[in-house]
Coordinates of C-alpha atoms in Angstrom, one line a residue:
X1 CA -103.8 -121.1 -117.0
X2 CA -107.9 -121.6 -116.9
X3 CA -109.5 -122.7 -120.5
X4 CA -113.1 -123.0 -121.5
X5 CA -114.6 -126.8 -122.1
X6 CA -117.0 -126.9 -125.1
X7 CA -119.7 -129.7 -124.1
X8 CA -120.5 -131.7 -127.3
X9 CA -124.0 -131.0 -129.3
X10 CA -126.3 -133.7 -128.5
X11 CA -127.9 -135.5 -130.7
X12 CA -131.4 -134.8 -132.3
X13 CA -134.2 -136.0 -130.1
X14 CA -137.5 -137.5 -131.5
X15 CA -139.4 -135.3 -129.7
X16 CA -138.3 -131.7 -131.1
X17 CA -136.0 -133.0 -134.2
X18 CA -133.4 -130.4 -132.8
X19 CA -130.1 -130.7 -131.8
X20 CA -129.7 -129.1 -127.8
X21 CA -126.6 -126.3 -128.8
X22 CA -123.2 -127.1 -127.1
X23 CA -122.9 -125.1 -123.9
X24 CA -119.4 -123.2 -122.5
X25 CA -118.3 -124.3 -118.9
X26 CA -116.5 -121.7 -118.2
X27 CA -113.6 -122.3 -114.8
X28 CA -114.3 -120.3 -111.8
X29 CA -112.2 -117.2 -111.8
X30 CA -109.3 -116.5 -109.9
X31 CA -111.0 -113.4 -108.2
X32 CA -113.5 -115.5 -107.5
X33 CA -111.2 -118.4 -105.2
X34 CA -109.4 -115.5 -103.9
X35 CA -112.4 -114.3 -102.0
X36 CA -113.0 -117.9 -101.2
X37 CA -109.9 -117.9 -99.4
X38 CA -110.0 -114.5 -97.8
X39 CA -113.1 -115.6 -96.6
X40 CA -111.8 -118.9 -95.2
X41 CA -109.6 -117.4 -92.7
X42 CA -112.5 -115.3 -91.5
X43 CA -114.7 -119.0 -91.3
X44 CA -113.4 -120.2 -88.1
X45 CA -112.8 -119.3 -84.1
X46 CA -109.1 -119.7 -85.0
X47 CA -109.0 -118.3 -87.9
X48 CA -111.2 -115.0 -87.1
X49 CA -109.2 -114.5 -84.0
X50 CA -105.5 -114.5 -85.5
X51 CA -106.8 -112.1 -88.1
X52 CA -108.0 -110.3 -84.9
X53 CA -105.1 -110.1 -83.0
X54 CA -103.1 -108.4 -86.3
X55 CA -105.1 -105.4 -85.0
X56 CA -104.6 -106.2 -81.6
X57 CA -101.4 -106.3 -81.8
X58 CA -100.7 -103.4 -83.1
X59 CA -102.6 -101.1 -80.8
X60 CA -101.2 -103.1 -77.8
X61 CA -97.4 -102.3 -79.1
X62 CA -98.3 -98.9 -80.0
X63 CA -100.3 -98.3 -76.4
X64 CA -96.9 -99.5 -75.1
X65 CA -95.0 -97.3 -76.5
X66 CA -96.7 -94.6 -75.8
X67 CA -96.6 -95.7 -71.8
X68 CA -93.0 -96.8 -71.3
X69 CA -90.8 -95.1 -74.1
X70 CA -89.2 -92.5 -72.9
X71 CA -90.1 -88.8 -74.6
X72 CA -87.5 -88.7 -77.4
X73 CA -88.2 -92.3 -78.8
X74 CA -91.6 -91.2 -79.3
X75 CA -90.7 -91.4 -83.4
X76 CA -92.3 -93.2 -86.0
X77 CA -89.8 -95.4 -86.7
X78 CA -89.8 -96.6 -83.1
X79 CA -93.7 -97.3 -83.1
X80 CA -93.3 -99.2 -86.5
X81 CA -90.7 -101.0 -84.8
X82 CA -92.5 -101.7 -81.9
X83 CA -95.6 -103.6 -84.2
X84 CA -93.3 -104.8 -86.3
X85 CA -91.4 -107.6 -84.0
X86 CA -95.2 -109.3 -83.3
X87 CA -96.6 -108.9 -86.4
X88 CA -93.2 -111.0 -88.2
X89 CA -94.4 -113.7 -85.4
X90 CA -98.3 -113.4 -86.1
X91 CA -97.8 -113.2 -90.1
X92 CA -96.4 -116.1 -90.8
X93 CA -98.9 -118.3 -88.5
X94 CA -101.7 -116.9 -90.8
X95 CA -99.6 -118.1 -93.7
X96 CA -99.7 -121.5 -92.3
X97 CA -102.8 -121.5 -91.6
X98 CA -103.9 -121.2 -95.5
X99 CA -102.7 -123.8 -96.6
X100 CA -102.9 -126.3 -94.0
X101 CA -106.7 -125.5 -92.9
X102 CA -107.7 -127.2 -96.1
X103 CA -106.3 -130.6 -94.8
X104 CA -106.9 -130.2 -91.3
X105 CA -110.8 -129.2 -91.6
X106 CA -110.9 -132.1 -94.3
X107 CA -111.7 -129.9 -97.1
X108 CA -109.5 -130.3 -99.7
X109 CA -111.2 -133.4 -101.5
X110 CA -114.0 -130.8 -101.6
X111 CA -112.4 -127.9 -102.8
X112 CA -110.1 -129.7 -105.4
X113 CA -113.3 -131.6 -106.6
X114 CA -114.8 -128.3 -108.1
X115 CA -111.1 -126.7 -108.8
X116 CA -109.7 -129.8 -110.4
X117 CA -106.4 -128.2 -111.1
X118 CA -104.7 -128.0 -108.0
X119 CA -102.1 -125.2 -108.8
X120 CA -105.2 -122.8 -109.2
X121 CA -106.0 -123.2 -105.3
X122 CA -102.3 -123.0 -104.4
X123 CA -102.0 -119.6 -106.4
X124 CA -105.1 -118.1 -105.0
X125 CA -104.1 -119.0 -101.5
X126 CA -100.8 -117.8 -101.9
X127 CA -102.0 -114.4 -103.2
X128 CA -104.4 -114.1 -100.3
X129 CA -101.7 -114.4 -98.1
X130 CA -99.8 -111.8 -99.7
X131 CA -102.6 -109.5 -99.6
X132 CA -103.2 -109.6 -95.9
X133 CA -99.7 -109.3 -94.9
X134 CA -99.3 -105.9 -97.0
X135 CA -102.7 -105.0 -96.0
X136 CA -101.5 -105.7 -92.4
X137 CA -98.5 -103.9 -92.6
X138 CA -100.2 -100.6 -94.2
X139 CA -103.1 -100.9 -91.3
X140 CA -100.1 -101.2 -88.8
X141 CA -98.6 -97.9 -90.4
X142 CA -101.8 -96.1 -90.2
X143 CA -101.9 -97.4 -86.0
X144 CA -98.4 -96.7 -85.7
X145 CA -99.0 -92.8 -87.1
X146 CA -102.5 -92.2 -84.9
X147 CA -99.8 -93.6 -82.0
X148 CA -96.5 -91.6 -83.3
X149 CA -99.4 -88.1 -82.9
X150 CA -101.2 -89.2 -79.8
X151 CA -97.8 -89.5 -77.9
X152 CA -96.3 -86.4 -79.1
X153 CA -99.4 -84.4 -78.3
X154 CA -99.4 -86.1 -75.1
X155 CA -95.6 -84.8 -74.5
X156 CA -95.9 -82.0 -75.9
X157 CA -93.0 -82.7 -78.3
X158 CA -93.6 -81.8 -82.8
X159 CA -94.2 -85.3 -84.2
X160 CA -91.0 -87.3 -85.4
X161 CA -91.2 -89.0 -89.5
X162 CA -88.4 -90.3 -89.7
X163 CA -89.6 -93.4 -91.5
X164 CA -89.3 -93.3 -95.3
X165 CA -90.8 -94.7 -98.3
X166 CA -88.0 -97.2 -99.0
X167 CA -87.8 -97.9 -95.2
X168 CA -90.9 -99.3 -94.9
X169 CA -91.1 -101.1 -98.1
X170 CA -88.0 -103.4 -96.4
X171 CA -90.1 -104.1 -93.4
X172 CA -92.9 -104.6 -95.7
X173 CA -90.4 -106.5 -98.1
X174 CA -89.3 -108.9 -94.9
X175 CA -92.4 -109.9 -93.2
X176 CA -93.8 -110.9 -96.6
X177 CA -90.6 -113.2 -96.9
X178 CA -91.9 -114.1 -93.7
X179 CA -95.1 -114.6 -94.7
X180 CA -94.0 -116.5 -97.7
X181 CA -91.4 -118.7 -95.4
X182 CA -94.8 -120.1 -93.8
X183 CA -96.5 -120.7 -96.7
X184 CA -94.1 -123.2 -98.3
X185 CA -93.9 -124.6 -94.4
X186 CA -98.0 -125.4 -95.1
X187 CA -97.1 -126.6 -98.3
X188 CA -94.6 -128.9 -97.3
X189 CA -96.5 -130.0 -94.1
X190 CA -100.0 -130.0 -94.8
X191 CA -100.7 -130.0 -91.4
X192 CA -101.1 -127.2 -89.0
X193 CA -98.7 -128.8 -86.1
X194 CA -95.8 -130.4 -88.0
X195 CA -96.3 -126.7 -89.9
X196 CA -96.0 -124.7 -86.6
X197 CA -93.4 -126.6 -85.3
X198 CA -91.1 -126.2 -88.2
X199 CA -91.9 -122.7 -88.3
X200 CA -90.8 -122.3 -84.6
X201 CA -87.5 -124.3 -85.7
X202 CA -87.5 -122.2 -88.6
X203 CA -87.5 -119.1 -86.5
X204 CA -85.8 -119.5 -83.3
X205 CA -84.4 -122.8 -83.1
X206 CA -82.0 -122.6 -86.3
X207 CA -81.4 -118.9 -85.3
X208 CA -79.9 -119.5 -81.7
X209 CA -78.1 -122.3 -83.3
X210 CA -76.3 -120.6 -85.9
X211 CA -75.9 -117.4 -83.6
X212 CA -73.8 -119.5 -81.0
X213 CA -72.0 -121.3 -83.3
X214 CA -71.0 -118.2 -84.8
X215 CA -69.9 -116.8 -81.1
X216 CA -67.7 -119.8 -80.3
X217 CA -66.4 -120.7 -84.0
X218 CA -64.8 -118.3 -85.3
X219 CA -64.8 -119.9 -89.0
X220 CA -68.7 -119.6 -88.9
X221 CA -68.6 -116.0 -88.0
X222 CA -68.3 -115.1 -91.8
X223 CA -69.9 -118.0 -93.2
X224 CA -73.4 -117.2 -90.8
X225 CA -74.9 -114.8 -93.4
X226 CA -75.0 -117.0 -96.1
X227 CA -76.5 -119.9 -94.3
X228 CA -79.2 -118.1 -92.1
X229 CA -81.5 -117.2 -93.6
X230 CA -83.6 -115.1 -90.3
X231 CA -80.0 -113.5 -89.7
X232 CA -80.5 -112.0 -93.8
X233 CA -84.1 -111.2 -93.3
X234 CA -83.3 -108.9 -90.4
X235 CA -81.2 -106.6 -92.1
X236 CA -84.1 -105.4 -94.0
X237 CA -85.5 -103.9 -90.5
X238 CA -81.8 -102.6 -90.0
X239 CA -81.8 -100.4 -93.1
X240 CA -78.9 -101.2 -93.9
X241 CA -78.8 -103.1 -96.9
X242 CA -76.1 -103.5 -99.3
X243 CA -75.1 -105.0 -102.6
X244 CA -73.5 -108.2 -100.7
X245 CA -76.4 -108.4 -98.4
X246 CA -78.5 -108.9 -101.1
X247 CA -76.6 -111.2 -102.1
X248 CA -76.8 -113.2 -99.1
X249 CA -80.6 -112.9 -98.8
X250 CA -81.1 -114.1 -102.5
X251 CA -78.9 -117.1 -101.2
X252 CA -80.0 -118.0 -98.2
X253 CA -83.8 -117.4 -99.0
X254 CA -82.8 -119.6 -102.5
X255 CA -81.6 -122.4 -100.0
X256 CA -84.5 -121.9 -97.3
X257 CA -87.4 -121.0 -98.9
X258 CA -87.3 -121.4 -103.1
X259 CA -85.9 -124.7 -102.8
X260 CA -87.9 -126.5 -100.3
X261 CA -90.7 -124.5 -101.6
X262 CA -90.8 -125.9 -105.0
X263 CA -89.9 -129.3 -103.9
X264 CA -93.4 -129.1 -101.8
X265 CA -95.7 -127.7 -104.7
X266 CA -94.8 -130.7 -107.2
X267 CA -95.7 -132.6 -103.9
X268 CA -99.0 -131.1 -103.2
X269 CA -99.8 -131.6 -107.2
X270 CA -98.9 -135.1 -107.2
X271 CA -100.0 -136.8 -103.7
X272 CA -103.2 -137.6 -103.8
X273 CA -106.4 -136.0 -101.7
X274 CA -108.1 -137.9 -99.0

């Protein structure tokens, strides 16, 4: 919500006999702290090179592809695959990152000094998060269909779509719950190694735990994809999404990530800046 401060009219002065005219302060606009924070994570070494290696990445996978995979996986669903495992690792980091460069490079007194309401900032990183990972996720399409023609030219075989519309708006649809998982991690942090670590818990740790459980107990086996929340985020890669596993990923992503997300935006609003 932004409003517009009227400054009082001073008084007259003696030496004009005029009042000076109230002036508008207008609040900086949104656009304007989203390209603040786009620019950010091009700012520093660590920032410029994980926005790097998005691209990296991708031609990496789809280079490997291309090598190893044998002459009938040479689809598009298998190179989208093939970027998609790193980039659900690499995506998430940046969304740390975000948020938590702010109190790491001892910024925020600054930045919340000129954008007094804090909520502003949060909202402008959190759409610049969101716009990298989709704009991440279209770039690693367009790498994974110069790939998908390189390697079919290359064996000689007729080029293989077999990735729809609504296929990869899942994938998109899971690394931005990815993305969106590290951003509440920076929020409820606010520091770029408690964040990472409870990312890496968030993402392998709880995972293994609740997979093994769910191998030796067998009253877990049913209950796992209403409590794991990486286990409900998966299916969307699977394409096989149905009315009770969206049921599960509303739950698990309400217990996961709404929950402890909110709880750590009324913390960030509240705590005070040093």
């Amino acid at each position: 919500m932004t409003t517009t401060t009227q400054v009082p009219t001073k008084a007259p002065t003696a030496a004009t006999g005029t009042a000076t005219p109230a002036r508008t302060v207008r609040p900086i606009p949104m656009t304007r702290l989203v390209g603040v924070e786009l620019r950010k994570m091009f700012d520093t070494r660590a920032g410029f090179w994980l926005m790097a290696s998005v691209g990296i990445v991708s031609v990496l996978a789809t280079a490997a592809v291309i090598l190893w995979a044998p002459d009938e996986a040479i689809t598009q669903e298998t190179f989208s695959t093939a970027i998609g495992m790193p980039l659900s690792v690499v995506l998430p980091i940046i969304a740390v990152m975000a948020v938590t460069s702010e109190y790491s490079q001892r910024t925020g007194l600054t930045t919340y000094t000129l954008v007094p309401w804090r909520g502003r900032v949060l909202t402008s990183k959190l759409v610049t998060t969101l716009l990298v990972g989709v704009v991440a996720m279209v770039g690693a399409l367009a790498i994974g269909a110069l790939g998908n023609l390189l390697g079919s030219a290359i064996t000689g075989l007729d080029a293989q779509w077999d990735i729809t519309v609504g296929q990869f708006g899942l994938i998109v649809l899971a690394n931005v719950l990815g993305m969106l998982m590290g951003y509440m991690l920076g929020v409820i942090f606010r520091s770029t190694p408690a964040a990472l670590v409870g990312y890496l818990v968030y993402s392998f740790v709880l995972p293994i735990a609740f997979g093994t459980l769910a191998a030796f107990q067998e009253w877990f086996r049913d209950l796992q994809p209403w409590v794991d929340v990486q286990f409900a985020i998966t299916r969307l890669f699977d394409n096989s999404m149905t009315a009770e596993y969206w049921q599960q990923l509303g739950v698990t992503t309400l217990v996961w990530l709404w929950i402890p997300l909110a709880l750590g935006l009324r913390a960030v609003l509240r705590a005070e800046v040093k």
